[in-house]
Coordinates of C-alpha atoms and ligand atoms in Angstrom, one line a residue:
X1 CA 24.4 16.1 -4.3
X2 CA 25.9 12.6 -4.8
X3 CA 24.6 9.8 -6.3
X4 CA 26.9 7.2 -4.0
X5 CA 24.1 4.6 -2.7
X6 CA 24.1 4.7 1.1
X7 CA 23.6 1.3 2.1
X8 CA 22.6 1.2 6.0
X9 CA 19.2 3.5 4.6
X10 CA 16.0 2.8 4.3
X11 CA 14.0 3.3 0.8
X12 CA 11.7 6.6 0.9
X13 CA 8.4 5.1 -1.2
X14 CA 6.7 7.1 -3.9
X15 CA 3.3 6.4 -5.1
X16 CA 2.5 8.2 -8.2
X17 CA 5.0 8.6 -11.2
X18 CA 3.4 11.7 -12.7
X19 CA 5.5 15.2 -12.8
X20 CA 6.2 15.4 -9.2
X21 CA 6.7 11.6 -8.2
X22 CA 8.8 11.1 -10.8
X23 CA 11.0 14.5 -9.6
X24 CA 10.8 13.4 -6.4
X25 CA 12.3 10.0 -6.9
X26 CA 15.5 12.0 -9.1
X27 CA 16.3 13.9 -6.5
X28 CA 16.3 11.3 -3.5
X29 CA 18.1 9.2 -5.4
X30 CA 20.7 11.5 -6.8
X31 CA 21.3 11.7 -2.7
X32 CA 22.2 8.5 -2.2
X33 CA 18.9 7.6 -0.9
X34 CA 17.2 4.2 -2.3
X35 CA 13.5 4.7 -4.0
X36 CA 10.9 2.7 -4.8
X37 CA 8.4 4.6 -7.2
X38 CA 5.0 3.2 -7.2
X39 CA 2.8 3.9 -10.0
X40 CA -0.5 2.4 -11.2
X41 CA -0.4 3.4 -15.1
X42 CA 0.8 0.2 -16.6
X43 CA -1.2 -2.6 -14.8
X44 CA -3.8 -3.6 -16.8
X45 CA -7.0 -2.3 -16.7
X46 CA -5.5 0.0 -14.4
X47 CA -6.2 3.9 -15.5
X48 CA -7.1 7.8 -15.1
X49 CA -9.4 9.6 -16.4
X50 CA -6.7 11.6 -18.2
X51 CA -3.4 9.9 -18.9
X52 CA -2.9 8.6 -22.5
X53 CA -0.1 6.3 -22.1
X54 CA 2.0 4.5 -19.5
X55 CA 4.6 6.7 -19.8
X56 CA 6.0 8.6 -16.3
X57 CA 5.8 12.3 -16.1
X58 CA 3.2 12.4 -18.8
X59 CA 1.7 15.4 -19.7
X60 CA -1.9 15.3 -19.5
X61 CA -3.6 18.2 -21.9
X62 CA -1.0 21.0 -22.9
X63 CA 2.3 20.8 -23.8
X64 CA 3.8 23.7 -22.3
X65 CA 5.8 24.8 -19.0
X66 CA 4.4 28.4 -19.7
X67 CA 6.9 30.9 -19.5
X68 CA 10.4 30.6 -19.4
X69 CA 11.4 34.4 -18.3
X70 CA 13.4 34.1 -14.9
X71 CA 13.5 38.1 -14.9
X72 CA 10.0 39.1 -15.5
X73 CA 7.6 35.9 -14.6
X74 CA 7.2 34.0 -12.1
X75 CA 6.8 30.6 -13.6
X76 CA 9.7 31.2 -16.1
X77 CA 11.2 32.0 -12.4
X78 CA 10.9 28.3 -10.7
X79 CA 11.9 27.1 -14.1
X80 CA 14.9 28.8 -12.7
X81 CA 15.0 28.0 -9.3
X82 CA 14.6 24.1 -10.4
X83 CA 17.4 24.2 -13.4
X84 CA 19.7 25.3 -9.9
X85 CA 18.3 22.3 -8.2
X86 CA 19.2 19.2 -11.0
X87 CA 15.9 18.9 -11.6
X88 CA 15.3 16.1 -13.9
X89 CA 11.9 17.6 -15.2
X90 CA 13.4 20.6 -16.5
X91 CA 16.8 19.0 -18.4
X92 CA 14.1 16.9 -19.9
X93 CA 11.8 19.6 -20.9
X94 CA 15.0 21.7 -22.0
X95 CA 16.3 19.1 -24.2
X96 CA 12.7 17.9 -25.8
X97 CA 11.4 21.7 -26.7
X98 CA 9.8 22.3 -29.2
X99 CA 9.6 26.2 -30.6
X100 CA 6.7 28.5 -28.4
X101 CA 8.2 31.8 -28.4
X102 CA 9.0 32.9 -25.3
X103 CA 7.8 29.6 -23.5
X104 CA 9.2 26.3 -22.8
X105 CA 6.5 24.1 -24.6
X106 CA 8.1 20.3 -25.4
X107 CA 7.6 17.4 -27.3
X108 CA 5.2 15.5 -24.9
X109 CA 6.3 11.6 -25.9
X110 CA 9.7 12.7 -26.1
X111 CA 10.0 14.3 -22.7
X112 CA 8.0 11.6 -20.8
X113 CA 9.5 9.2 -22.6
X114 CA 12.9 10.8 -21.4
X115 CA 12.2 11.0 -17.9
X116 CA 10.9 7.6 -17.9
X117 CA 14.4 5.9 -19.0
X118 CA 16.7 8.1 -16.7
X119 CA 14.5 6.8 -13.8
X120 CA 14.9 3.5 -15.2
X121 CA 18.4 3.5 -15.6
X122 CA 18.9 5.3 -12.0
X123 CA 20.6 2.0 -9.9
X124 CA 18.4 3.5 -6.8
X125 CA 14.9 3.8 -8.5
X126 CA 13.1 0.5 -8.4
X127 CA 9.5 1.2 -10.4
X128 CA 6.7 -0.6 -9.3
X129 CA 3.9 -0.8 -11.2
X130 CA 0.9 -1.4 -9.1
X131 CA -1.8 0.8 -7.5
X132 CA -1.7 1.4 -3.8
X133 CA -5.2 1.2 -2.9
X134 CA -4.9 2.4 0.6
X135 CA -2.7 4.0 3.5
X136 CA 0.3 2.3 2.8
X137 CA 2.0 -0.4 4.8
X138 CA 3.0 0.5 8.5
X139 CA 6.4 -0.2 7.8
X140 CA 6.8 2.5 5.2
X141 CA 7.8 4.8 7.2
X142 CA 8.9 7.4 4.8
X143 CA 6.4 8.1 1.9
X144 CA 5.7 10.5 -0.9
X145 CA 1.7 10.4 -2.3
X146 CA 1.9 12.2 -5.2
X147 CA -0.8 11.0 -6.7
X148 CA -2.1 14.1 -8.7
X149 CA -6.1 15.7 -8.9
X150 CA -7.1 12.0 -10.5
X151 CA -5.7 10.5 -7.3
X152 CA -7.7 6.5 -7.9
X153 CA -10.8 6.4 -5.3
X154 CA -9.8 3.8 -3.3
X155 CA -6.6 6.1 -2.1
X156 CA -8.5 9.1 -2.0
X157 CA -11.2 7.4 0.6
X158 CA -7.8 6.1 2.4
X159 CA -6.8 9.6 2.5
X160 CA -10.3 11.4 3.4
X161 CA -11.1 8.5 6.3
X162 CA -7.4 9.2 7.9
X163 CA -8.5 12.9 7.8
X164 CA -11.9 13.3 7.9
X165 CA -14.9 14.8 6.0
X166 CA -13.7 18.6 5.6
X167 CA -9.7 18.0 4.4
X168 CA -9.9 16.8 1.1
X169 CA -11.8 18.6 -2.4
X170 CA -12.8 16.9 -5.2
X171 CA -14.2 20.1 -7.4
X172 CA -12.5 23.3 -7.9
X173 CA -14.5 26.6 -8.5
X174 CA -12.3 29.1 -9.4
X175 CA -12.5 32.8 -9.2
X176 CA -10.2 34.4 -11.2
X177 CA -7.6 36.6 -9.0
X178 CA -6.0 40.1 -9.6
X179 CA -3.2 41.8 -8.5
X180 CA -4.4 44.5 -6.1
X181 CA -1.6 47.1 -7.3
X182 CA -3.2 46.3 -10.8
X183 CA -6.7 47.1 -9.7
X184 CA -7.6 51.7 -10.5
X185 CA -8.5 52.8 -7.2
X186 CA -9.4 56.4 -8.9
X187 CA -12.6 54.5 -10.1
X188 CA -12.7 51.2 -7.4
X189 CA -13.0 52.1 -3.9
X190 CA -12.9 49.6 -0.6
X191 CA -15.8 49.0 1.8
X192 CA -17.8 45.9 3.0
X193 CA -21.9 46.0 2.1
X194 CA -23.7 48.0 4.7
X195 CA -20.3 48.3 6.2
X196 CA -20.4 45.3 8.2
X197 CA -17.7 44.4 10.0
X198 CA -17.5 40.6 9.8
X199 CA -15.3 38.4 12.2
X200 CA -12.3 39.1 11.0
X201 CA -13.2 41.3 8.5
X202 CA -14.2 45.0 8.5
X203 CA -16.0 48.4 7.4
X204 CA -13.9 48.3 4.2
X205 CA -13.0 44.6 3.4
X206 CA -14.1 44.7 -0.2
X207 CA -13.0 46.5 -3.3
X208 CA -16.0 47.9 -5.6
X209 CA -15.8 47.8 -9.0
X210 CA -19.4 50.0 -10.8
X211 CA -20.6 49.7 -13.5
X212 CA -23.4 51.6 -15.3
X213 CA -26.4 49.6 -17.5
X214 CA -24.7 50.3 -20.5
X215 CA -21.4 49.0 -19.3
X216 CA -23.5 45.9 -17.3
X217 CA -25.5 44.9 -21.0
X218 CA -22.5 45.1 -22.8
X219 CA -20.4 42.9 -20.2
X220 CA -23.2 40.7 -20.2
X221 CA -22.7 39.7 -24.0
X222 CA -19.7 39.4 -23.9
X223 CA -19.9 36.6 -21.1
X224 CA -23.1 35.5 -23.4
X225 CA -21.5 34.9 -26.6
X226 CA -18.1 34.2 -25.4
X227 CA -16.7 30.7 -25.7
X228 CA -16.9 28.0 -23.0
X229 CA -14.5 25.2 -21.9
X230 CA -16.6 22.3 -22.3
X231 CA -16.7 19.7 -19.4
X232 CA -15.5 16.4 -20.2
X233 CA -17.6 13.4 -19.5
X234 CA -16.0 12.5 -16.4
X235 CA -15.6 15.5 -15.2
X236 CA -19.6 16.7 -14.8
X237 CA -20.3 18.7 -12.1
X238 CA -23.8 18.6 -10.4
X239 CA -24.5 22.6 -10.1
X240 CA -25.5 23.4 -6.8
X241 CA -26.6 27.4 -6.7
X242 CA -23.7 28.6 -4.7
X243 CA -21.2 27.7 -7.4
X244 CA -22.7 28.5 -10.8
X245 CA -20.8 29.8 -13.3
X246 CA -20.9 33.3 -14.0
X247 CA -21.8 32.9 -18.0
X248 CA -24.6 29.9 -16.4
X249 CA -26.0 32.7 -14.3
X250 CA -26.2 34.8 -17.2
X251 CA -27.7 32.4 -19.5
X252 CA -30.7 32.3 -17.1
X253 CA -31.4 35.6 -17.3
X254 CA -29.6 38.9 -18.4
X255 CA -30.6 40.3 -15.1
X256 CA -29.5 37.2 -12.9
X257 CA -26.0 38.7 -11.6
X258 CA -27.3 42.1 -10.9
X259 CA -29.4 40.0 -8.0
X260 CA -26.8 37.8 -7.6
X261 CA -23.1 38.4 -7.1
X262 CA -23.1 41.6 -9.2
X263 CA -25.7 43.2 -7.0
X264 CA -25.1 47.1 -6.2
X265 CA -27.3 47.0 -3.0
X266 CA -25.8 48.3 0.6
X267 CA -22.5 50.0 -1.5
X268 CA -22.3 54.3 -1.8
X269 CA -19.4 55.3 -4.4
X270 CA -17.8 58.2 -2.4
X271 CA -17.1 59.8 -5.6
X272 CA -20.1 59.7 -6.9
X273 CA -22.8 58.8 -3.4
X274 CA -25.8 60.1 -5.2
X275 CA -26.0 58.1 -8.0
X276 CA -26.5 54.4 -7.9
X277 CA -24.5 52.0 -9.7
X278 CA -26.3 49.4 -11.9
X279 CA -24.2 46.4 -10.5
X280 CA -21.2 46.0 -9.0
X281 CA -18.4 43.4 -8.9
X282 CA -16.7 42.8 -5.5
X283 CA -13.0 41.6 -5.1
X284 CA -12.1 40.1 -1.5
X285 CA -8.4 39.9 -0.4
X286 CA -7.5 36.5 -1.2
X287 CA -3.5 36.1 0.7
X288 CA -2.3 37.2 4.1
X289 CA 0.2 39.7 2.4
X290 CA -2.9 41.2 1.1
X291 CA -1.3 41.7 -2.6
X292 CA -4.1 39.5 -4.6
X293 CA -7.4 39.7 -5.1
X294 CA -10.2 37.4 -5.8
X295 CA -13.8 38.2 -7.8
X296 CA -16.3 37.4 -5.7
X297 CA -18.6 34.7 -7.1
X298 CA -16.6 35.0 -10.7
X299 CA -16.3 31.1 -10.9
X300 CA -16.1 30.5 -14.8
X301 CA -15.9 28.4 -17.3
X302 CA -15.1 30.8 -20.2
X303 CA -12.1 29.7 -22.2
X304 CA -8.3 31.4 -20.5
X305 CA -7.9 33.4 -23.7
X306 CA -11.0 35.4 -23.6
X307 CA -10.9 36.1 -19.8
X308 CA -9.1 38.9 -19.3
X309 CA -10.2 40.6 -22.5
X310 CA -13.8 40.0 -20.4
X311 CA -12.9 41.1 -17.1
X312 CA -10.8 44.3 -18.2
X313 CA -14.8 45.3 -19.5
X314 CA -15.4 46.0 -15.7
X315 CA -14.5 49.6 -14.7
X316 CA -11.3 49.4 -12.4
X317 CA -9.8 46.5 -13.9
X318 CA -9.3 47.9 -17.2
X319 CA -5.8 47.4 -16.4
X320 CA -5.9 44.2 -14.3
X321 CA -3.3 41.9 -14.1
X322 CA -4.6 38.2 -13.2
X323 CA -2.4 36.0 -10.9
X324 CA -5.0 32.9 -12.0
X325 CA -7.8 33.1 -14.2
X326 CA -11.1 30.9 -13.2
X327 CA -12.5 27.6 -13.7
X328 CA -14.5 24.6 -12.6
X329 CA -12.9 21.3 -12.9
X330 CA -12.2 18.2 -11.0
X331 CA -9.2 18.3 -8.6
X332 CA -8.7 15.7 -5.6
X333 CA -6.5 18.2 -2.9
X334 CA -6.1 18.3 0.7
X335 CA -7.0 21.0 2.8
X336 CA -2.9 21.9 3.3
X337 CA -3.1 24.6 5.5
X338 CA -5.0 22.1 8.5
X339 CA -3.4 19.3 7.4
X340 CA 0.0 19.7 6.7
X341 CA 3.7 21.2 8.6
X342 CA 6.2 22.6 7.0
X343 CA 7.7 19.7 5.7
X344 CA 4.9 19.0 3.9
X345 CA 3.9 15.6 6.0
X346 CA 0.5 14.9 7.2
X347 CA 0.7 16.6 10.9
X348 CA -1.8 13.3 12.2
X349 CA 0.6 10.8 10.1
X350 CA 3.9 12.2 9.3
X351 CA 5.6 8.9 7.7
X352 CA 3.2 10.4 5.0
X353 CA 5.0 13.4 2.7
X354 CA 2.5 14.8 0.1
X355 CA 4.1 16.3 -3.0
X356 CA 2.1 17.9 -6.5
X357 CA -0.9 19.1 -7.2
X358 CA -2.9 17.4 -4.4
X359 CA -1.1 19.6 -2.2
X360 CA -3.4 22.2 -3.5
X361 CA -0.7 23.8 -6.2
X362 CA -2.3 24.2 -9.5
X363 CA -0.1 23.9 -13.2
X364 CA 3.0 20.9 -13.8
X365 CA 5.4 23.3 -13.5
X366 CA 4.5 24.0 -9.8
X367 CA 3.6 20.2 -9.2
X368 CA 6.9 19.1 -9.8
X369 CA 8.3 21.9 -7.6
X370 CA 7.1 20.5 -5.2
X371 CA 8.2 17.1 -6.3
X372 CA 11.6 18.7 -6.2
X373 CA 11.4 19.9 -2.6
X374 CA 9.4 17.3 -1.0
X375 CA 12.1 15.0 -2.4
X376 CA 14.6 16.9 -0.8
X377 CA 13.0 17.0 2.6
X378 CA 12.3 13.4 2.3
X379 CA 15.9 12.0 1.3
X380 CA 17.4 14.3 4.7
X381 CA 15.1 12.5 6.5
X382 CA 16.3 9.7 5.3
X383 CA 19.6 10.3 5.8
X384 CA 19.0 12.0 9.7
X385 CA 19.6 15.4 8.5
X386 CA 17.9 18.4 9.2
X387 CA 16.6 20.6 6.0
X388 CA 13.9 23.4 5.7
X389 CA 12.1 24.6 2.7
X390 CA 13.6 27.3 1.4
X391 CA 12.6 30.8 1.9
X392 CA 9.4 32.5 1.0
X393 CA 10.9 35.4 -1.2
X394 CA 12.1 32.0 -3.1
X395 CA 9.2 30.9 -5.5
X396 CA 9.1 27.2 -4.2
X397 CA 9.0 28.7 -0.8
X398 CA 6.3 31.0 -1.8
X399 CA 4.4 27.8 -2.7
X400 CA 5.4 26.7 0.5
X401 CA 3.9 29.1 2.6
X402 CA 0.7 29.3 0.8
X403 CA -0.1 25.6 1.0
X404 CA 0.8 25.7 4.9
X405 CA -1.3 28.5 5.7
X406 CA -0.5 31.6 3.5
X407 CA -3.4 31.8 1.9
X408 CA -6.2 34.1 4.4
X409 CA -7.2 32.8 7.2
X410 CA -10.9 31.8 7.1
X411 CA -11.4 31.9 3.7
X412 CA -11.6 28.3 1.8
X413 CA -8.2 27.3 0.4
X414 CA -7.7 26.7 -2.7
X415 CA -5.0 25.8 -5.1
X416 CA -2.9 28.6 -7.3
X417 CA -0.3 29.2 -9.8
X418 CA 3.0 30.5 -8.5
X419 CA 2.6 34.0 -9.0
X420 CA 4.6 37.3 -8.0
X421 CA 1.5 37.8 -5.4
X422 CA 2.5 35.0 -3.1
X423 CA 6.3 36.5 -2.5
X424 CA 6.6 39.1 0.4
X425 CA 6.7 42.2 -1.8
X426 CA 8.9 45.0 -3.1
X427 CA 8.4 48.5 -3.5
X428 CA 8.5 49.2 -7.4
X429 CA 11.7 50.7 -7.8
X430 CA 11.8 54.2 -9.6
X431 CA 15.3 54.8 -10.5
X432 CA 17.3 51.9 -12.3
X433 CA 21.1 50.6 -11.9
X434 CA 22.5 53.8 -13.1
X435 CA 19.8 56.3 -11.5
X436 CA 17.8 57.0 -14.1
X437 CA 14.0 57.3 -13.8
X438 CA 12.3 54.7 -14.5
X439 CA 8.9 55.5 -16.3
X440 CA 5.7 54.8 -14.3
X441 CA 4.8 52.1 -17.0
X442 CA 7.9 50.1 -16.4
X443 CA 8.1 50.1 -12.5
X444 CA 5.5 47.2 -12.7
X445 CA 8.5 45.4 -15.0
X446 CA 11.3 46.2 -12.9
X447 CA 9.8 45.2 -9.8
X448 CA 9.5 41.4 -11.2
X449 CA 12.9 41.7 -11.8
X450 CA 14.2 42.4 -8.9
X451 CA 12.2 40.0 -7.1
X452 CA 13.3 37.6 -9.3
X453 CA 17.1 38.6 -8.4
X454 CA 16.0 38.4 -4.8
X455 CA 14.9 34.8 -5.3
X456 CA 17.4 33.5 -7.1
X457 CA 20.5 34.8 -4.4
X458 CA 17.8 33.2 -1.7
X459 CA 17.7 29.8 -3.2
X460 CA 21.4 29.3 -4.4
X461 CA 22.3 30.4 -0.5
X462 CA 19.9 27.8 0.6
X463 CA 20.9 25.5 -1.7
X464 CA 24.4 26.2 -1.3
X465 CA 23.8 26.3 3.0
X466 CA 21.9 22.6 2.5
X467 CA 24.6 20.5 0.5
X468 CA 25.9 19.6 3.1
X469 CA 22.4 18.3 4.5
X470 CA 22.2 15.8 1.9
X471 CA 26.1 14.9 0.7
Ligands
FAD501 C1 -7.6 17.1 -17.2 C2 -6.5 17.9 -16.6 C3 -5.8 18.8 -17.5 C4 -4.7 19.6 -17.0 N1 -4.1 20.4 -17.8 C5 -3.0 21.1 -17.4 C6 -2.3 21.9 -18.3 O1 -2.6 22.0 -19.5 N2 -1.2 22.6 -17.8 C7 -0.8 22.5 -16.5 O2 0.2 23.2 -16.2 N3 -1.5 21.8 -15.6 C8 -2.6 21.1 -16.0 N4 -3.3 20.3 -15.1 C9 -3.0 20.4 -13.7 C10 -1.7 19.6 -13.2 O3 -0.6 20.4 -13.5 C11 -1.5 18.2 -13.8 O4 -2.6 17.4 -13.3 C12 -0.2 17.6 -13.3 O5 0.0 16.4 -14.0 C13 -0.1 17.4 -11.8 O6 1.1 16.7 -11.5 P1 1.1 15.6 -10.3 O7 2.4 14.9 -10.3 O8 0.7 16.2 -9.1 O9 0.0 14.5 -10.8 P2 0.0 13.6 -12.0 O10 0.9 14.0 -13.1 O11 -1.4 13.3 -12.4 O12 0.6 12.2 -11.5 C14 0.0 11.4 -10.5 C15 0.3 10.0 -10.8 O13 -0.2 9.2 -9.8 C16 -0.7 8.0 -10.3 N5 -1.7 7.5 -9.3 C17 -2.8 8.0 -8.9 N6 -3.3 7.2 -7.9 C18 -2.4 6.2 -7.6 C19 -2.4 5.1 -6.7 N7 -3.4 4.9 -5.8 N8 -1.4 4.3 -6.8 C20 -0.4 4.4 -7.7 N9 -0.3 5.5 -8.6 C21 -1.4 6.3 -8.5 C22 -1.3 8.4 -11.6 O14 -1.5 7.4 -12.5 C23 -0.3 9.5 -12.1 O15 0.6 8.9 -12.9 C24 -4.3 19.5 -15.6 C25 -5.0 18.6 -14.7 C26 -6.1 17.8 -15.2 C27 -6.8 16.9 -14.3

């Protein structure tokens, strides 16, 4: 890209300088394209719920981007993808890290404060700092909101008024979500309750995990004693009974699940039809490509670390693999998949580009992916050119495709972690480079990989294929 300022163009606005606003703006303007980055952190009185300081790109609780293995994960993977694409979020975070093993974790001040002068010093980012308290001006007529899950009210009613009552969540329940080649079908097996076949479901939509009473009393001290993420005072959630936690559920009873989400009526084990089970978890396909899993009912509030240690207790996920672990926190995101094409504009509005987490990605290194590319789209626009996202077997084009409709259909869409579950996938290889086998316990390993490989060759040919586009 080039940084030459093209004069006879219009400025794409931004509003929101957090980590995909403030990516977003890098990479229009390293096109040539003018920006004007609107952000409300700085006028007085003027605030989130989260933010610290006034600092762009701030990182509001932990300080780490999570993995940085191209090869074998799939975040370390878009850390990838976006070092090809000059993003200005990751040669920030590279130069500011501090040591986390095999993760990119950085110096928080330093990195914002790093990103903040690079904008400032860009001669085609003018920062604004004011908050734009609804549907921007008509005459902006090419617009990023990336305005994050604290997106201020008076936006958010903007947004939910231009799109009515059903396209925009304030709460997310989440269920934590397993890799179906992770699930043991020798002890799990697949079939809906009664075997109803639902609309669009059927006979054998769900997978069954038993357990015995022994197994279901010691599972239910573990979720008992186990510790809790506490909500913050902003963040309180008025429990209504289809979304309780799992460990709340618990707490009112030891036998609550078992007539709740873990109940074992209208299921036969075919290995085993005469005896009953005690209770039994259900998983429900949770992506079109049919390669994750979601625990049905499993919204939780138990702290990450102790999660999967918990959920391996339940037979046929003692070896689960978890593409997103649960939760219950506030999050403002659209409903994507309705609302948005595959340019990421508002389908009823499409002057309006959304970009981050409201988009209904989950995690800052996936926000400012989509900084990245929504920047992109927006500064061809600009510019008359015509780009597409990139393709699905890419990561940011996995992302892509499941905010615009690759998540199930009929299921309630929520946001997710770039995973190896949302690429279209491989068969494990068993043989390596040189032809020799590959043990069974490694396949899982050397199938990242060379998904990974397949990404990377797919975004440098885009990339390579869209210069043009945008020189
Ligand atoms: C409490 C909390 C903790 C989180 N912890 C983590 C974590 O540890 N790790 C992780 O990977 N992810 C975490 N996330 C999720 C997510 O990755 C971050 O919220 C991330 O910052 C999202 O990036 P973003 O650019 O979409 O939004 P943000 O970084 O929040 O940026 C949005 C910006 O828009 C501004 N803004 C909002 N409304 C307006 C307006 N009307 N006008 C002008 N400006 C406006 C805000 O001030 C803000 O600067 C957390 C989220 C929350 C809410």
């Amino acid at each position: 890209m080039t940084v030459s300022p093209n004069s006879s163009v219009s400025p794409v606005h931004i509003i929101g300088g957090g980590l995909a606003g403030s990516e977003a703006a890098w990479q229009i303007a390293q096109a040539g394209v003018p920006v004007i980055l609107h952000e409300m952190r700085g006028v007085p009185g003027v605030k989130t719920d989260a933010h610290q300081t006034d600092g762009l790109a701030e990182l509001v609780c932990s300080n780490s981007f999570r993995s940085d293995d191209w090869e074998h994960n799939a975040v370390g993977l878009l850390h990838a993808e976006m070092r090809a694409l000059d993003s200005i979020i990751m040669a920030c975070g590279d130069v500011n890290q501090v040591p986390a093993g095999g993760a990119l974790a950085v110096d928080r001040d330093a990195f914002s404060a790093a990103v903040t002068a690079k904008l400032a010093a860009h001669p085609l980012i003018t920062i604004v700092r004011e908050e734009i308290a609804g549907l921007p001006p008509q005459e902006w007529d090419n617009v990023i909101v990336a305005t994050g899950p604290l997106t201020s009210p008076a936006l958010a009613e903007a947004i939910l008024k231009a799109t009515g009552e059903e396209s925009l969540s304030f709460f997310d329940a989440i269920a934590p979500i397993v890799h179906a080649d992770s699930i043991d079908f020798d002890i799990a097996w697949c079939q809906s309750r009664y075997d109803k076949e639902g609309p669009g479901g059927d006979a054998a939509a769900y997978v069954n995990c038993p357990m015995d009473k022994p197994q279901y009393e010691a599972f239910i001290d573990a979720l008992l004693n186990g510790p809790k993420a506490e909500f913050k005072d902003w963040e309180h959630v008025p429990y209504f009974d289809g979304c309780l936690p799992i460990e709340v559920m618990a707490e009112r009873g030891r036998e609550t699940l078992r007539h709740g989400p873990m109940k074992p009526v209208g299921l036969t084990n075919p290995r085993d039809p005469l005896v009953k089970a005690y209770a039994i978890v259900q998983l429900r396909q949770d992506n079109a490509l049919g390669t994750l899993f979601n625990m049905v009912g499993f919204q939780t509030k138990l702290k990450h670390g102790i999660q999967a240690e918990t959920f391996r207790m339940i037979p046929g996920l003692q070896n689960a693999q978890f593409a997103r672990l649960g939760g219950l926190h506030r999050n403002t995101y659209l409903n994507s998949p309705q609302l948005l094409d595959k340019q990421l504009r508002l389908k009823a509005m499409p002057r309006l580009r959304f970009a981050g987490q409201v988009t209904g990605v989950e995690g800052y290194v996936e926000s400012a992916a989509m900084g990245l590319l929504t920047g992109r789209l927006a500064a061809a626009q600009a510019l008359g050119r015509d780009l597409a996202a990139p393709p699905p077997e890419t990561a940011m084009g996995a992302l892509v495709e499941h905010i615009t409709g690759g998540h199930l259909e009929g299921s309630k869409f929520q946001p997710m972690n770039i995973n190896y579950g949302l690429l279209p996938p491989l068969e494990a290889p068993k043989v390596d480079e040189e032809g020799k086998k590959i043990p069974l316990k490694e396949r899982g390993r050397a199938k990242k990989r060379l998904m990974s490989i397949r990404a990377m060759e797919s975004l440098k040919a885009w990339r390579d294929d869209h210069t043009g586009a945008l020189a």
